[in-house]
Coordinates of C-alpha atoms and ligand atoms in Angstrom, one line a residue:
M21 CA 128.1 84.7 95.5
T22 CA 124.9 83.6 92.3
S23 CA 123.2 86.1 90.6
L24 CA 119.6 86.3 90.7
S25 CA 117.0 87.9 88.5
V26 CA 113.9 89.7 90.0
L27 CA 110.6 91.7 88.5
S28 CA 110.2 94.5 90.1
V29 CA 106.1 94.9 89.6
T30 CA 105.0 97.9 90.6
S31 CA 102.7 101.3 89.0
E32 CA 105.2 103.9 90.6
L33 CA 109.6 104.8 89.5
F34 CA 110.8 107.5 90.2
P35 CA 112.4 109.7 88.6
I36 CA 109.2 109.0 85.8
I37 CA 106.5 108.4 87.6
K38 CA 105.7 109.9 90.9
T39 CA 103.2 110.5 93.5
G40 CA 104.6 109.1 96.9
G41 CA 108.1 107.5 98.0
L42 CA 106.8 104.3 95.9
A43 CA 108.4 105.8 92.7
D44 CA 111.4 106.8 94.5
V45 CA 112.4 103.9 96.5
A46 CA 111.4 102.1 92.9
G47 CA 113.4 103.8 91.3
A48 CA 116.4 103.6 93.2
L49 CA 116.5 99.5 95.3
P50 CA 117.4 98.6 91.7
F51 CA 120.7 100.2 90.6
A52 CA 121.9 99.8 95.2
L53 CA 120.7 95.8 94.0
S54 CA 123.2 95.1 91.5
H55 CA 126.1 95.7 93.2
E56 CA 125.0 92.2 95.8
G57 CA 123.9 90.4 92.6
V58 CA 120.5 90.7 92.1
Q59 CA 119.5 92.2 88.4
V60 CA 116.3 93.9 88.8
V61 CA 114.1 94.3 85.3
S62 CA 110.9 96.8 87.1
L63 CA 107.0 96.2 85.4
L64 CA 105.1 99.9 85.1
P65 CA 102.0 100.5 83.3
G66 CA 102.0 102.5 80.2
Y67 CA 100.9 105.4 81.3
P68 CA 101.0 108.3 79.1
G69 CA 103.9 110.2 81.0
V70 CA 106.4 106.4 81.5
M71 CA 105.7 106.3 77.0
K72 CA 106.3 109.2 76.7
A73 CA 110.2 108.6 78.7
L74 CA 110.6 105.7 77.1
G75 CA 113.5 105.9 74.5
R76 CA 114.3 103.4 71.9
T77 CA 111.2 99.9 72.2
E78 CA 111.9 96.6 71.9
V79 CA 108.3 94.9 72.1
V80 CA 109.0 91.3 73.6
R81 CA 104.4 90.2 73.8
H82 CA 101.5 91.3 72.1
Y83 CA 98.2 91.3 74.0
P84 CA 95.2 90.9 71.3
S85 CA 93.0 91.4 75.0
L86 CA 94.5 92.5 77.8
F87 CA 91.3 93.3 80.4
G88 CA 89.5 95.1 77.8
G89 CA 91.6 96.0 74.6
P90 CA 95.4 94.8 72.9
A91 CA 98.1 95.8 74.4
R92 CA 101.7 95.0 73.5
L93 CA 104.5 95.1 76.2
L94 CA 107.6 97.0 75.3
T95 CA 110.9 96.4 76.6
A96 CA 113.3 99.6 77.3
T97 CA 115.6 101.5 79.3
S98 CA 115.9 104.6 81.0
N99 CA 118.7 105.5 83.7
Q100 CA 120.4 103.6 83.3
L101 CA 117.0 101.2 85.2
D102 CA 115.6 97.9 82.8
L103 CA 111.9 98.5 82.1
L104 CA 109.2 96.3 81.1
V105 CA 105.9 98.4 80.2
I106 CA 102.4 97.5 79.4
D107 CA 101.1 100.1 76.2
A108 CA 97.7 99.3 77.3
P109 CA 96.0 102.4 75.3
H110 CA 92.7 101.3 76.6
L111 CA 93.5 101.1 80.6
Y112 CA 96.9 103.8 80.8
E113 CA 96.1 106.5 78.4
R114 CA 94.6 109.2 79.7
P115 CA 95.2 112.4 82.1
G116 CA 95.7 112.3 85.7
S117 CA 97.8 110.6 88.1
P118 CA 98.0 107.0 88.1
Y119 CA 95.2 106.1 90.9
L120 CA 93.1 109.9 90.1
T121 CA 90.8 111.0 87.0
P122 CA 92.1 115.1 87.1
D123 CA 89.2 116.0 89.0
G124 CA 90.3 113.1 92.0
R125 CA 88.2 110.6 92.0
D126 CA 89.8 107.2 91.7
W127 CA 89.1 105.3 87.7
P128 CA 86.6 103.9 87.5
D129 CA 88.6 100.6 85.4
N130 CA 91.1 100.4 88.4
A131 CA 90.7 96.2 89.4
R132 CA 91.3 96.3 85.7
R133 CA 94.1 98.3 85.4
F134 CA 95.6 97.1 88.4
A135 CA 94.9 93.5 87.6
A136 CA 96.8 93.8 84.2
L137 CA 100.2 95.0 85.9
G138 CA 99.6 91.4 87.8
R139 CA 98.4 89.5 85.1
V140 CA 101.3 90.5 83.3
A141 CA 103.5 90.2 85.9
A142 CA 102.3 86.5 86.5
D143 CA 103.4 85.7 82.3
I144 CA 106.9 87.2 82.5
G145 CA 106.6 85.0 85.9
Q146 CA 105.5 81.4 84.5
G147 CA 108.9 82.6 81.7
T148 CA 106.6 83.5 79.1
M149 CA 109.5 86.6 77.6
P150 CA 112.6 85.0 76.2
G151 CA 115.7 85.4 77.8
F152 CA 114.3 86.0 80.7
I153 CA 112.9 84.2 83.6
P154 CA 112.8 85.8 87.1
D155 CA 113.9 84.0 89.9
I156 CA 111.5 85.7 92.0
V157 CA 109.0 88.6 91.9
H158 CA 108.7 91.0 93.6
A159 CA 105.1 93.4 93.5
H160 CA 104.8 96.3 95.6
D161 CA 101.4 97.4 97.8
W162 CA 97.8 96.8 96.4
Q163 CA 98.1 98.0 92.7
A164 CA 100.6 95.0 91.8
G165 CA 99.1 92.3 95.3
L166 CA 97.8 89.7 92.5
A167 CA 100.4 89.2 90.4
P168 CA 101.0 86.8 93.7
A169 CA 97.3 85.4 93.9
Y170 CA 97.6 84.6 89.6
L171 CA 100.7 83.1 90.1
H172 CA 100.0 80.5 93.0
Y173 CA 96.6 79.8 90.8
S174 CA 98.5 78.9 88.1
E175 CA 99.1 75.4 87.3
T176 CA 102.2 76.2 86.6
P177 CA 106.0 76.1 88.2
R178 CA 106.6 79.6 89.9
P179 CA 109.0 81.4 90.8
G180 CA 109.5 83.1 94.4
T181 CA 106.8 86.0 95.6
I182 CA 107.3 88.7 98.1
I183 CA 105.4 91.6 98.5
T184 CA 106.7 95.2 100.1
I185 CA 103.6 97.1 101.6
H186 CA 104.0 100.7 101.9
N187 CA 101.3 101.7 102.9
I188 CA 98.0 99.4 104.6
A189 CA 95.7 102.5 104.1
F190 CA 95.5 101.9 100.7
Q191 CA 94.2 98.7 100.1
G192 CA 92.4 98.2 96.4
I193 CA 89.3 97.2 97.4
F194 CA 86.6 95.9 94.7
P195 CA 83.2 94.3 94.7
A196 CA 83.1 90.5 94.4
N197 CA 81.2 90.3 90.7
M198 CA 84.2 90.6 89.0
L199 CA 85.9 87.4 90.3
Y200 CA 84.9 85.7 86.6
E201 CA 86.6 89.2 85.0
L202 CA 89.8 89.6 86.5
G203 CA 90.4 85.4 85.5
L204 CA 91.2 84.5 88.8
P205 CA 89.3 81.5 89.6
P206 CA 86.2 80.4 91.2
H207 CA 88.2 78.7 94.3
A208 CA 90.0 81.9 94.3
F209 CA 87.4 83.4 96.3
T210 CA 87.9 82.3 100.0
V211 CA 89.6 83.5 103.7
D212 CA 92.3 81.7 102.5
G213 CA 92.7 83.2 98.7
V214 CA 91.2 86.5 97.0
E215 CA 88.0 87.1 99.6
Y216 CA 88.0 89.8 101.9
Y217 CA 85.1 91.3 104.1
G218 CA 83.0 89.6 101.1
Q219 CA 85.3 91.9 97.8
I220 CA 88.0 91.2 96.2
G221 CA 91.5 92.6 98.4
F222 CA 94.5 93.2 96.6
L223 CA 96.2 93.8 99.0
K224 CA 94.9 90.7 100.7
A225 CA 95.2 88.6 98.2
G226 CA 99.0 89.3 97.8
L227 CA 99.3 89.3 101.5
R228 CA 97.8 86.4 101.8
L229 CA 99.9 84.3 98.4
S230 CA 103.2 85.4 98.5
D231 CA 105.9 84.1 100.2
R232 CA 107.4 86.1 101.9
I233 CA 106.2 90.6 102.7
T234 CA 107.9 92.8 104.1
T235 CA 107.1 96.4 104.9
V236 CA 109.5 99.5 105.5
S237 CA 110.2 99.7 108.6
P238 CA 111.4 97.5 111.8
T239 CA 108.0 99.4 113.5
Y240 CA 105.7 99.6 110.8
S241 CA 106.1 95.6 110.6
K242 CA 105.0 96.1 114.3
E243 CA 102.3 98.5 114.3
I244 CA 100.0 96.6 111.0
Q245 CA 100.0 94.1 113.6
T246 CA 98.0 95.5 115.7
P247 CA 94.2 96.3 115.5
E248 CA 94.3 100.0 115.8
G249 CA 97.6 99.3 112.9
G250 CA 96.1 96.9 110.9
M251 CA 93.9 98.3 108.2
G252 CA 91.7 94.7 108.8
L253 CA 94.9 93.3 107.9
D254 CA 96.4 93.1 111.9
G255 CA 95.0 88.9 112.0
L256 CA 96.2 88.2 108.5
L257 CA 99.5 89.6 109.3
R258 CA 99.9 88.1 113.1
S259 CA 98.8 84.6 111.0
R260 CA 101.6 84.7 108.6
S261 CA 104.1 87.0 111.5
K262 CA 107.0 84.7 111.4
D263 CA 107.1 85.7 107.3
V264 CA 107.5 89.3 107.9
V265 CA 110.1 91.4 107.8
G266 CA 110.5 95.4 108.5
I267 CA 113.4 96.2 106.0
L268 CA 113.8 100.3 106.0
N269 CA 114.1 102.5 103.4
G270 CA 117.2 104.7 102.2
I271 CA 117.4 107.7 99.3
D272 CA 119.6 108.0 96.2
E273 CA 122.6 109.6 97.5
S274 CA 123.1 110.6 94.3
V275 CA 119.7 112.1 93.9
W276 CA 119.9 113.6 97.1
D277 CA 123.9 115.0 97.0
P278 CA 124.0 118.7 99.4
S279 CA 126.8 119.0 98.1
M280 CA 126.6 119.0 94.1
D281 CA 122.3 119.4 93.9
N282 CA 121.8 121.9 91.0
A283 CA 118.3 122.8 93.0
L284 CA 120.1 124.7 95.6
A285 CA 121.6 127.8 95.7
A286 CA 124.5 126.7 97.8
S287 CA 125.7 123.5 98.3
F288 CA 127.2 123.0 101.4
T289 CA 128.9 119.8 102.8
R290 CA 128.6 119.1 107.3
D291 CA 131.6 121.3 107.4
A292 CA 130.2 124.1 105.9
L293 CA 127.0 124.3 107.3
E294 CA 126.8 127.9 107.5
R295 CA 126.8 127.8 103.5
R296 CA 123.4 127.0 104.1
G297 CA 122.5 130.3 104.5
V298 CA 122.5 131.5 101.3
N299 CA 119.9 128.3 100.3
K300 CA 117.6 129.6 103.3
Q301 CA 117.3 133.2 102.7
A302 CA 116.4 132.4 98.9
L303 CA 114.2 129.8 99.9
Q304 CA 112.1 133.3 101.9
R305 CA 112.6 134.8 98.9
R306 CA 111.2 132.5 96.5
L307 CA 108.0 132.1 99.8
G308 CA 107.6 135.6 100.1
L309 CA 108.8 135.4 103.2
D310 CA 110.7 138.0 104.8
E311 CA 114.6 137.3 104.3
D312 CA 115.1 137.7 108.2
P313 CA 118.9 135.0 108.0
D314 CA 118.0 134.9 112.3
A315 CA 114.4 133.8 112.0
M316 CA 114.0 130.4 113.4
L317 CA 112.5 128.1 109.9
F318 CA 109.9 125.2 110.1
G319 CA 109.8 123.7 106.7
V320 CA 107.0 120.7 104.9
V321 CA 107.6 118.8 102.5
S322 CA 104.7 116.7 102.3
R323 CA 101.1 115.5 100.5
L324 CA 98.4 116.7 102.4
S325 CA 96.0 114.0 104.3
E326 CA 95.2 112.8 107.6
Q327 CA 98.2 110.5 107.9
K328 CA 100.5 113.1 107.8
G329 CA 98.6 115.6 109.7
L330 CA 99.5 118.4 109.3
D331 CA 96.1 119.7 111.0
L332 CA 98.2 119.3 114.3
V333 CA 99.9 121.8 112.3
L334 CA 97.7 124.1 111.4
G335 CA 97.2 124.2 115.2
A336 CA 100.6 124.7 116.2
L337 CA 101.6 128.1 114.6
P338 CA 100.9 130.1 117.1
T339 CA 103.7 128.5 119.6
L340 CA 105.1 127.6 116.0
L341 CA 105.4 131.6 115.2
Q342 CA 106.5 132.6 117.9
D343 CA 109.2 135.4 118.3
G344 CA 109.2 136.0 114.5
A345 CA 109.8 132.1 113.3
Q346 CA 108.6 131.3 109.9
L347 CA 107.1 128.6 108.0
A348 CA 107.7 127.1 104.3
L349 CA 105.4 124.3 103.5
L350 CA 105.6 122.9 99.7
G351 CA 102.5 119.9 99.9
A352 CA 99.3 119.3 97.3
G353 CA 96.7 117.1 98.0
D354 CA 93.4 118.1 100.3
R355 CA 92.3 121.1 99.9
T356 CA 91.3 121.8 102.8
L357 CA 94.8 121.9 104.5
E358 CA 95.6 123.8 101.0
E359 CA 93.0 126.0 101.9
S360 CA 93.0 126.8 106.2
F361 CA 97.3 127.2 104.8
R362 CA 96.7 129.7 102.2
A363 CA 95.1 131.3 104.5
A364 CA 97.2 131.7 107.3
S365 CA 100.0 133.3 104.7
I366 CA 97.8 135.8 104.7
V367 CA 97.2 135.8 108.5
Y368 CA 101.4 135.7 108.9
P369 CA 103.0 137.4 106.6
G370 CA 106.0 136.7 105.5
Q371 CA 106.3 134.4 108.4
V372 CA 104.5 131.4 106.0
G373 CA 105.2 131.2 102.9
C374 CA 103.4 128.3 100.9
F375 CA 103.5 126.5 97.4
F376 CA 101.2 124.3 96.2
G377 CA 101.3 120.9 94.0
Y378 CA 103.9 118.5 93.7
D379 CA 108.1 121.3 92.8
E380 CA 111.2 118.1 93.1
T381 CA 113.4 122.1 92.6
L382 CA 111.4 123.4 95.7
A383 CA 111.4 120.5 97.4
H384 CA 115.8 120.6 97.5
L385 CA 115.4 124.0 98.2
I386 CA 113.7 123.5 101.5
Q387 CA 115.7 120.2 102.3
G388 CA 118.8 122.7 102.4
G389 CA 117.4 126.3 103.8
S390 CA 114.9 125.7 106.0
D391 CA 116.1 124.4 109.7
A392 CA 113.4 122.2 111.2
L393 CA 111.7 119.8 109.3
L394 CA 108.1 119.1 110.5
V395 CA 107.3 115.6 109.7
P396 CA 104.0 114.8 112.4
S397 CA 102.6 111.6 110.4
R398 CA 99.5 109.7 112.8
F399 CA 101.3 106.5 111.1
E400 CA 103.7 106.7 108.7
P401 CA 105.6 103.3 107.6
C402 CA 109.0 104.7 106.1
G403 CA 109.1 108.1 105.4
L404 CA 111.5 109.5 103.1
T405 CA 111.8 113.0 103.8
Q406 CA 113.5 112.9 107.9
L407 CA 116.3 111.2 106.1
C408 CA 116.3 113.4 102.9
A409 CA 116.4 116.8 106.8
M410 CA 118.8 114.9 107.9
H411 CA 121.1 114.2 105.2
Y412 CA 121.1 118.7 104.3
G413 CA 121.1 119.1 107.6
N414 CA 117.5 119.9 108.3
V415 CA 116.4 119.5 111.9
P416 CA 113.3 116.6 111.3
I417 CA 111.2 117.2 114.4
V418 CA 109.1 113.8 114.0
S419 CA 106.0 111.6 115.8
R420 CA 107.9 108.9 117.3
V421 CA 105.4 106.1 115.2
G422 CA 106.8 104.2 111.6
G423 CA 109.5 104.3 110.1
L424 CA 109.7 107.5 111.9
A425 CA 110.6 106.3 115.4
D426 CA 112.9 104.7 114.0
T427 CA 115.6 106.5 112.5
I428 CA 115.9 110.2 114.6
I429 CA 117.1 109.7 117.7
D430 CA 115.4 112.0 120.2
A431 CA 117.4 115.0 120.9
N432 CA 117.3 114.2 124.7
E433 CA 119.9 116.1 127.4
M434 CA 121.5 112.9 127.6
A435 CA 121.7 112.3 123.6
V436 CA 122.4 116.1 122.6
A437 CA 125.1 115.3 125.5
S438 CA 126.8 112.2 124.0
G439 CA 126.5 113.4 120.4
A440 CA 124.0 110.9 119.2
A441 CA 121.1 113.4 118.9
T442 CA 119.2 113.7 115.2
G443 CA 116.2 115.5 116.1
F444 CA 112.8 116.1 117.7
Q445 CA 110.5 113.1 118.4
F446 CA 107.8 113.3 120.2
S447 CA 104.8 110.8 121.4
P448 CA 101.3 110.7 121.5
V449 CA 100.2 111.9 118.0
N450 CA 98.2 115.6 119.2
L451 CA 98.8 118.8 119.9
T452 CA 100.4 119.0 123.0
G453 CA 103.3 117.0 122.0
L454 CA 104.2 118.7 118.1
I455 CA 104.1 122.4 120.3
D456 CA 106.0 120.3 123.4
A457 CA 108.9 119.2 120.7
A458 CA 108.6 122.6 118.6
I459 CA 109.2 124.3 122.1
R460 CA 112.6 122.0 122.8
A461 CA 113.5 122.6 119.4
K462 CA 113.6 126.8 119.7
M463 CA 115.0 126.3 123.2
L464 CA 118.0 124.3 121.6
W465 CA 118.7 126.4 118.2
S466 CA 119.0 129.0 119.9
D467 CA 122.7 127.1 121.4
K468 CA 123.6 127.7 117.9
A469 CA 126.6 125.2 118.6
A470 CA 124.5 122.2 120.2
W471 CA 122.0 122.6 117.3
R472 CA 125.1 122.6 114.8
C473 CA 126.1 119.1 117.0
V474 CA 122.1 118.0 115.3
Q475 CA 123.0 119.0 112.4
R476 CA 126.3 117.0 112.0
N477 CA 125.0 114.0 113.3
G478 CA 122.4 114.1 111.1
M479 CA 124.6 113.7 107.8
A480 CA 127.1 111.1 109.3
S481 CA 123.8 109.2 109.6
E482 CA 124.0 106.2 107.3
V483 CA 120.7 106.8 105.8
G484 CA 121.5 105.5 101.3
W485 CA 120.1 102.3 99.8
G486 CA 123.3 99.9 100.9
R487 CA 122.3 98.6 104.4
P488 CA 118.6 97.6 102.7
A489 CA 119.6 96.3 99.2
R490 CA 121.5 93.9 101.5
Q491 CA 118.3 93.5 103.8
Y492 CA 116.2 93.0 100.7
A493 CA 119.2 90.2 98.8
H494 CA 119.3 88.1 101.5
L495 CA 115.6 88.2 101.7
Y496 CA 115.7 87.3 97.9
R497 CA 118.3 84.7 98.2
S498 CA 116.1 83.2 102.0
C499 CA 113.1 83.0 99.8
L500 CA 114.4 81.1 96.8
A501 CA 116.2 78.6 99.1
E502 CA 113.4 77.7 100.4
A503 CA 111.5 77.6 97.5
Ligands
LIG614 P1 105.1 109.4 101.0 O1 105.0 108.0 99.8 O2 104.0 109.4 101.7 O3 104.2 110.9 99.9 P2 107.6 109.8 102.1 O4 108.5 110.7 102.7 O5 107.3 108.0 102.0 O6 105.8 109.8 101.4 O7 108.0 110.1 100.6 C1 107.0 111.8 100.2 C2 108.5 111.8 98.7 O8 107.2 112.8 97.8 C3 109.7 112.3 99.2 O9 110.6 112.3 97.9 C4 109.2 114.0 99.7 O10 110.6 114.9 98.8 C5 108.3 113.9 97.6 N1 107.7 115.3 98.0 C6 106.1 115.1 98.6 N2 106.2 116.1 98.3 C7 105.7 116.5 97.7 C8 105.9 117.4 96.7 N3 104.9 117.7 97.4 N4 106.3 117.9 96.0 C9 107.7 117.3 95.2 N5 108.5 116.6 96.5 C10 107.9 116.0 96.5
LIG615 C1 104.3 105.4 101.6 C2 104.1 105.8 102.6 C3 106.1 106.4 103.3 C4 107.3 105.6 102.6 C5 106.9 105.4 101.4 C6 107.8 104.2 100.8 O1 104.0 106.2 100.8 O2 103.2 106.8 103.5 O3 106.4 106.1 104.5 O4 108.1 106.0 103.1 O5 105.2 104.5 100.8 O6 108.1 102.9 101.3

């Protein structure tokens, strides 16, 4: 096995900076790839949280001017990950999330902030960093989309380029008149370059100009090639279909390990599932729910957004909560959804308990303490919470889309009888679908032995990074061989 080096270009990385699953992927994949002979260095913007998390750093390059101010490229190691960090205070030293102001609007200079990420990635790809010349530059999502573009338009030899779509709903579209400022040549502004419906598309550029395109599940790789799922990019993706591949995400089994999880009130294994009861009680207490071991407890751990279909959960509440069942919700995002769930917790005291915000510990407790996890997404590139749920004996109830379709085996009669079922799927994604699935889940839950069996199947499912890492390593090697 020849060794290979990869520059992973990402705007998030767990545990340093996270708003969603991209961070989990970017944080876990490098470890898994190290077992496949692939050395990964991750390039990350120096947001305040990132700068704080770095220990000893070394300056490897000075930029007198990087999109409007001086910057430095630092190397560091954090949680055993090799990092390159762009220290550019004029772009990144500010409060709020990586993408949004504290009051929830896009930072007005996001084009420059993430062009800088792409520019520095391309420079490293062109061998400007002593001691590290990547064979592959692997860009994640629109924020890294210009990396392959800068490399494409450079006149020098370049490494192989790959872009991964974690969510095609976010595309990074900016005015055409920024072309010069972004350091792109005039001839880049064509349909075969960065132009996207008269503007500049960062994701579009990455998809057009990378050697290969991946996304995070096989089903999503097909959905994004249809007008319904492609959000304007389906034509381009169809034209490149032989270069598009879906590789399912895994979860980090050292972070998500129910037998050794400090966030739980009681750790447990597949053979000691009764210990989950202690977590259920702790969760009920934490969220002000009635401490009733016999109440079926539905959980939600999610961004609150249109994508995640949680308005359907609101609509289904009367059915879900029948017979004294309960809902534990952890979510952050859309204010209207938040208000609606807050109102529901008042209408159903002791039956609906919510926490609004980001809370890693509570996310673990919900996975280890609730009976079934609701994931009614309208679209879901992969989804990680259903994988965590399976791994924690929490039975997922999911819509049959994207990665949810690829990871859950529906508990239909045959699958229950043959011992294959790992959860519940519904389609189409609407209220009736969710209600039907919830009713089926409630019926199975009343058969304790059958329910246990579904829990155990989920816990025995392979959800780690081993297999996906082998697929990425194979992809990198084939990309390189072609180059
Ligand atoms: P997405 O990336 O679309 O938000 P995923 O299911 O891929 O969805 O990943 C979500 C990740 O974020 C999971 O690790 C999940 O546990 C975590 N998560 C989501 N919402 C919260 C929250 N409010 N608090 C803590 N963790 C959360
Ligand atoms: C995106 C998707 C989610 C996926 C995650 C990591 O945020 O919405 O489905 O699991 O990226 O790839």
